């Protein structure tokens, strides 16, 4: 199946990155969020990224204008009536995603694939609210999307082979490397990454070391490009907490219990870089 028109739901850090790489690789994109301000913020972030590429002489100004023209803003979900695939990148909350998917199932044409960029939530459960479970799939990009090479392509229980192949090919068309994963909590990426981040938070919570020193250990000692607490701030502490809760509930194993300090920060509205404060402060 050929994909030409894409709708991205959620113009936050992931949705805007996904819209950017799709537009840069020839797809027409509708970028959708709840409010016009949110969509505008997403598009201005994409523009800033592209301007940096122009400065570095990687793309021309004409390329930038062409890519930006391919992205149409939306605050009306009925715009899904004209797309071949929807990639949902709204907040990591099952109720929100289920509500979006059941509405999309009513609006989008029969052939439209409903993909989710969820970090951890079960694809199969999300598919169950639609009448097209064979066309529901996980397409998990990594942050920052324009830089990171991986896309996990996650098969739900009913995902068809044709849909799997179409999404796998689309990931390659946006110059990513696709890896096939089965539908288990956290998939591969966050089942491994997030317990490490949670453990780093426990070391701060228990007074073993400061956030700066925990990060230093992992950067200098393990060659990680960012320390785990900087990475947690970068991902979003709310997203980290939701992923830990999904792992905890999904496996029923206390080794995945979220650190109380993570919970406390999220309750305080300290969501990391996007809110200006997390383990570090951002101006
Ligand atoms: N958006 C777009 N491009 C970005 C960017 C951003 N937010 N941040 C950095 N870049 C680009 C820079 O422009 C630069 O590009 P060029 O090399 O083409 O000039 C390149 O990335 C390197 O940037 P810097 O030199 O400024 O900084 P760096 O060397 O520290 O790299 C980084 C930045 C790539 C983000 C690096 O720190 C890194 O790899 N960090 C770890 C990222 C990671 O682990 N991501 C996965 C998170 S988990 C996830 O995504 C899954 C989930 O479900 C939660
Ligand atoms: P974010 O908070 O930056 O953005 C989420 C956006 O979704 C916001 O703009 C919000 O207004 C919008 N939104 C919320 N409910 C909506 C709805 N019903 N309809 C339309 N838009 C809605 O979050 P993010 O970091 O971009 O994460 C988005 C998704 O991507 C989550 O499922 C997250 O788990 C996943 N993800 C995040 C990362 C990461 O590192 N942050 C990496 C991979 C996957």
XYZ file of C-alpha atoms and ligand atoms in Angstrom:
381
model
C 0.000 0.000 0.000
C 1.305 3.460 -0.886
C 1.382 6.208 1.725
C 1.177 9.810 0.519
C -0.744 11.787 3.102
C 0.083 11.567 6.791
C -1.677 13.001 9.829
C 0.322 13.450 13.031
C -1.698 13.829 16.235
C 0.056 15.875 18.933
C 2.436 18.710 18.019
C 4.687 18.283 21.075
C 8.340 17.311 20.912
C 7.693 13.912 19.277
C 4.808 14.864 16.976
C 6.640 17.878 15.581
C 9.791 15.792 15.018
C 7.768 13.105 13.217
C 6.028 15.749 11.072
C 9.432 17.226 10.213
C 11.043 13.985 9.044
C 7.912 13.021 7.070
C 7.818 16.416 5.306
C 11.561 16.253 4.586
C 11.065 12.907 2.869
C 8.233 13.787 0.516
C 5.073 13.172 2.551
C 2.231 15.683 2.843
C 1.578 16.136 6.552
C -1.330 17.399 8.627
C -0.068 18.343 12.094
C -2.910 18.213 14.607
C -3.230 19.287 18.254
C -5.931 20.443 20.649
C -5.257 24.177 20.256
C -3.922 26.389 17.474
C -1.196 27.705 19.813
C 0.141 24.176 20.332
C 0.279 23.511 16.588
C 1.947 26.871 15.936
C 4.555 26.135 18.615
C 5.253 22.760 16.956
C 5.603 24.295 13.500
C 7.848 27.120 14.743
C 10.080 24.464 16.392
C 10.318 22.641 13.049
C 11.163 25.937 11.320
C 13.980 26.577 13.811
C 15.390 23.093 13.184
C 15.273 23.599 9.421
C 16.869 27.053 9.674
C 19.812 25.428 11.490
C 20.128 22.974 8.572
C 20.129 25.903 6.116
C 22.853 27.666 8.136
C 24.942 24.498 8.050
C 24.348 24.421 4.243
C 22.805 20.936 4.437
C 19.611 22.115 2.766
C 18.798 25.217 0.723
C 16.325 27.901 1.710
C 14.100 26.683 -1.142
C 14.182 23.155 0.352
C 13.173 24.564 3.730
C 10.221 26.447 2.226
C 9.157 23.329 0.308
C 9.280 21.169 3.460
C 7.332 23.733 5.486
C 4.674 24.059 2.760
C 4.046 20.311 3.079
C 2.922 20.730 6.717
C -0.657 21.858 7.270
C -1.882 22.831 10.739
C -5.056 21.259 12.151
C -7.241 21.494 15.235
C -10.070 19.547 13.595
C -9.857 15.752 13.766
C -12.153 15.380 10.722
C -9.056 16.275 8.645
C -8.282 12.559 9.026
C -10.872 11.849 6.319
C -8.227 12.384 3.666
C -5.067 10.620 4.924
C -3.401 7.234 4.361
C -1.853 6.937 7.815
C -2.317 8.633 11.170
C 0.667 8.654 13.541
C -0.614 9.461 17.005
C 1.869 11.180 19.355
C -0.437 12.641 22.009
C 0.205 12.288 25.721
C 1.149 8.808 27.122
C -2.281 8.048 28.562
C -4.406 5.076 27.528
C -7.766 6.862 27.956
C -6.651 9.798 25.800
C -5.261 7.498 23.120
C -8.381 5.283 23.147
C -10.603 8.311 22.724
C -8.486 9.586 19.797
C -8.411 6.128 18.149
C -12.152 5.520 18.408
C -12.852 8.947 16.865
C -10.288 8.347 14.114
C -11.858 4.970 13.374
C -15.138 6.782 12.595
C -13.536 9.553 10.537
C -10.662 7.992 8.572
C -11.281 6.035 5.337
C -11.276 2.250 5.487
C -7.732 1.914 4.099
C -6.147 4.312 6.633
C -3.540 2.856 8.988
C -3.780 4.000 12.611
C -0.269 4.025 14.081
C 0.774 5.108 17.557
C 4.094 6.470 18.759
C 3.332 5.227 22.279
C 6.424 4.562 24.422
C 4.945 1.613 26.263
C 1.161 1.175 26.064
C -0.283 -2.055 24.603
C -1.020 -1.740 20.878
C -3.521 -4.619 21.082
C -5.623 -2.869 23.742
C -5.642 0.340 21.715
C -6.664 -1.603 18.606
C -9.630 -3.089 20.478
C -11.506 0.244 20.471
C -11.477 0.299 16.655
C -13.195 -1.775 13.994
C -9.883 -2.185 12.180
C -7.465 -3.898 14.606
C -5.539 -5.289 11.612
C -4.648 -1.705 10.655
C -3.462 -0.620 14.114
C 0.282 -0.706 14.772
C 3.053 0.825 16.894
C 5.517 3.144 15.143
C 7.863 4.197 17.937
C 10.306 6.965 17.022
C 13.093 8.037 19.393
C 13.769 11.539 20.708
C 15.073 13.771 19.105
C 13.340 12.356 16.040
C 15.426 14.148 13.387
C 18.645 12.726 14.899
C 17.875 9.245 16.233
C 18.007 6.403 13.700
C 15.660 3.885 15.330
C 11.959 3.194 14.823
C 10.485 0.232 16.701
C 7.652 -1.218 14.599
C 5.327 -3.026 16.974
C 2.842 -5.645 15.865
C -0.431 -5.791 17.775
C -2.073 -9.194 18.088
C -4.188 -8.585 14.963
C -1.855 -6.331 12.901
C -1.812 -7.590 9.303
C 1.397 -8.441 7.479
C 0.563 -5.862 4.776
C 0.204 -3.075 7.358
C 3.413 -4.175 9.099
C 5.335 -4.078 5.796
C 3.851 -0.701 4.810
C 4.884 0.914 8.107
C 8.304 -0.775 8.054
C 8.889 0.632 4.551
C 7.652 4.072 5.579
C 10.164 4.095 8.482
C 12.918 3.349 5.953
C 11.558 6.043 3.606
C 12.047 8.637 6.365
C 15.659 7.354 6.579
C 15.301 5.436 9.826
C 16.225 1.867 10.689
C 13.141 -0.153 11.576
C 13.267 -2.971 14.129
C 10.400 -5.433 14.536
C 9.103 -5.822 18.076
C 6.222 -7.769 19.613
C 3.568 -6.141 21.771
C 4.816 -6.341 25.379
C 4.939 -3.466 27.902
C 7.710 -0.996 27.070
C 8.539 -2.994 23.906
C 12.358 -3.373 23.866
C 13.555 0.234 24.173
C 11.734 1.349 27.297
C 11.730 -2.035 29.012
C 15.502 -1.641 29.182
C 16.008 2.145 29.282
C 13.329 3.208 31.765
C 14.272 0.885 34.689
C 17.802 2.303 34.360
C 16.455 5.867 34.576
C 14.171 4.892 37.502
C 17.159 3.337 39.318
C 19.167 6.532 38.755
C 16.298 8.454 40.410
C 16.361 5.997 43.347
C 20.086 6.678 43.843
C 19.246 10.404 44.235
C 16.176 9.633 46.410
C 18.286 7.480 48.748
C 21.019 10.137 48.977
C 23.651 7.975 47.296
C 24.668 10.853 45.039
C 23.500 14.135 43.483
C 21.809 14.286 40.048
C 24.928 15.905 38.577
C 27.211 13.195 39.949
C 24.904 10.326 38.925
C 24.950 11.753 35.397
C 28.716 12.181 35.509
C 29.173 8.503 36.455
C 27.078 7.301 33.531
C 28.582 9.743 31.020
C 32.231 9.310 31.903
C 32.030 5.751 33.190
C 29.701 4.203 30.632
C 30.103 6.581 27.700
C 26.411 7.526 27.613
C 25.895 10.713 25.556
C 23.632 12.122 28.295
C 23.397 11.104 31.935
C 20.133 9.303 32.879
C 18.711 12.276 34.806
C 19.440 14.726 31.993
C 17.837 12.197 29.657
C 14.790 11.872 31.953
C 14.373 15.678 31.912
C 14.745 15.613 28.134
C 12.143 12.837 27.652
C 9.713 14.459 30.138
C 9.284 13.226 33.723
C 5.533 12.742 33.159
C 6.292 10.430 30.233
C 8.901 8.552 32.327
C 6.361 8.063 35.129
C 3.616 6.841 32.756
C 6.059 4.351 31.198
C 7.096 2.985 34.626
C 3.427 2.662 35.602
C 2.736 0.713 32.402
C 5.685 -1.633 33.071
C 4.620 -2.085 36.714
C 1.007 -2.828 35.834
C 1.784 -4.831 32.685
C 4.291 -7.225 34.277
C 2.837 -7.144 37.826
C 6.403 -7.068 39.132
C 7.529 -4.629 41.846
C 10.945 -4.301 40.273
C 9.226 -1.760 37.993
C 7.713 0.386 40.821
C 8.205 4.078 39.988
C 10.499 5.927 42.400
C 8.447 8.124 44.810
C 10.701 11.071 43.928
C 9.680 10.781 40.265
C 6.028 10.799 41.317
C 6.597 13.809 43.571
C 8.276 15.849 40.817
C 5.458 15.107 38.370
C 2.850 16.084 40.981
C 4.758 19.360 41.500
C 4.625 20.051 37.744
C 8.394 19.543 37.446
C 8.227 17.767 34.103
C 11.816 18.388 33.002
C 13.020 20.564 30.151
C 9.546 21.209 28.730
C 8.292 22.809 31.990
C 11.573 24.566 32.853
C 12.368 22.373 35.848
C 13.042 18.733 36.588
C 16.267 17.340 38.029
C 17.830 20.507 36.622
C 16.566 24.024 35.924
C 16.212 25.364 32.375
C 15.858 28.974 31.342
N 16.273 18.195 17.699
C 16.903 18.067 16.531
N 18.231 17.949 16.412
C 18.949 17.990 17.529
C 18.371 18.141 18.801
C 16.971 18.252 18.858
N 16.320 18.370 20.017
N 19.351 18.149 19.726
C 20.514 18.008 19.058
N 20.278 17.910 17.743
C 21.265 17.717 16.691
C 22.218 18.880 16.591
O 21.715 19.872 15.722
C 23.461 18.224 16.026
O 23.289 18.016 14.639
P 24.543 17.985 13.610
O 25.488 16.955 14.142
O 23.876 17.590 12.354
O 25.096 19.342 13.612
C 23.447 16.824 16.658
O 22.085 16.598 17.052
C 24.369 16.737 17.843
O 23.973 17.754 18.747
P 24.939 18.504 19.756
O 26.339 18.485 19.198
O 24.340 19.824 20.098
O 24.817 17.689 21.087
P 25.195 16.202 21.415
O 26.393 15.741 20.678
O 25.154 16.124 22.889
O 23.955 15.354 20.853
C 21.945 14.245 21.317
C 22.662 15.587 21.259
C 21.900 13.626 19.938
C 20.539 14.532 21.795
C 22.742 13.299 22.295
O 22.943 13.962 23.524
C 22.056 11.988 22.543
O 22.151 11.085 21.743
N 21.375 11.885 23.697
C 20.633 10.678 24.049
C 19.331 10.670 23.291
C 18.528 9.443 23.590
O 18.918 8.542 24.316
N 17.327 9.415 23.006
C 16.380 8.345 23.261
C 15.444 8.795 24.352
S 14.323 7.526 24.776
C 13.146 7.598 23.611
O 13.125 8.418 22.739
C 12.077 6.569 23.709
C 10.941 6.859 24.606
O 9.864 6.302 24.355
C 11.045 7.715 25.833
P 4.503 16.327 24.704
O 3.928 16.580 26.054
O 5.698 17.103 24.249
O 3.375 16.530 23.569
C 2.120 15.929 23.603
C 1.181 16.770 22.751
O -0.046 16.052 22.577
C 0.829 18.121 23.385
O 1.073 19.156 22.465
C -0.656 17.984 23.707
O -1.382 19.191 23.597
C -1.089 16.976 22.651
N -2.336 16.278 22.980
C -2.735 15.795 24.181
N -3.947 15.216 24.059
C -4.312 15.345 22.761
C -5.450 14.962 22.015
N -6.471 14.339 22.592
N -5.487 15.247 20.690
C -4.448 15.891 20.101
N -3.342 16.281 20.756
C -3.273 16.012 22.065
O 4.792 14.763 24.644
P 5.841 13.978 23.732
O 7.114 13.867 24.487
O 5.825 14.545 22.362
O 5.187 12.518 23.735
C 4.127 12.180 22.878
C 4.004 10.676 22.761
O 5.236 10.150 22.255
C 3.747 9.946 24.087
O 2.932 8.831 23.847
C 5.151 9.537 24.508
O 5.150 8.438 25.369
C 5.742 9.181 23.161
N 7.207 9.240 23.101
C 7.872 10.193 23.801
C 9.263 10.230 23.722
C 10.049 11.269 24.472
O 11.262 11.128 24.591
N 9.422 12.321 24.967
C 9.955 9.329 22.895
C 9.217 8.383 22.162
C 7.836 8.331 22.285
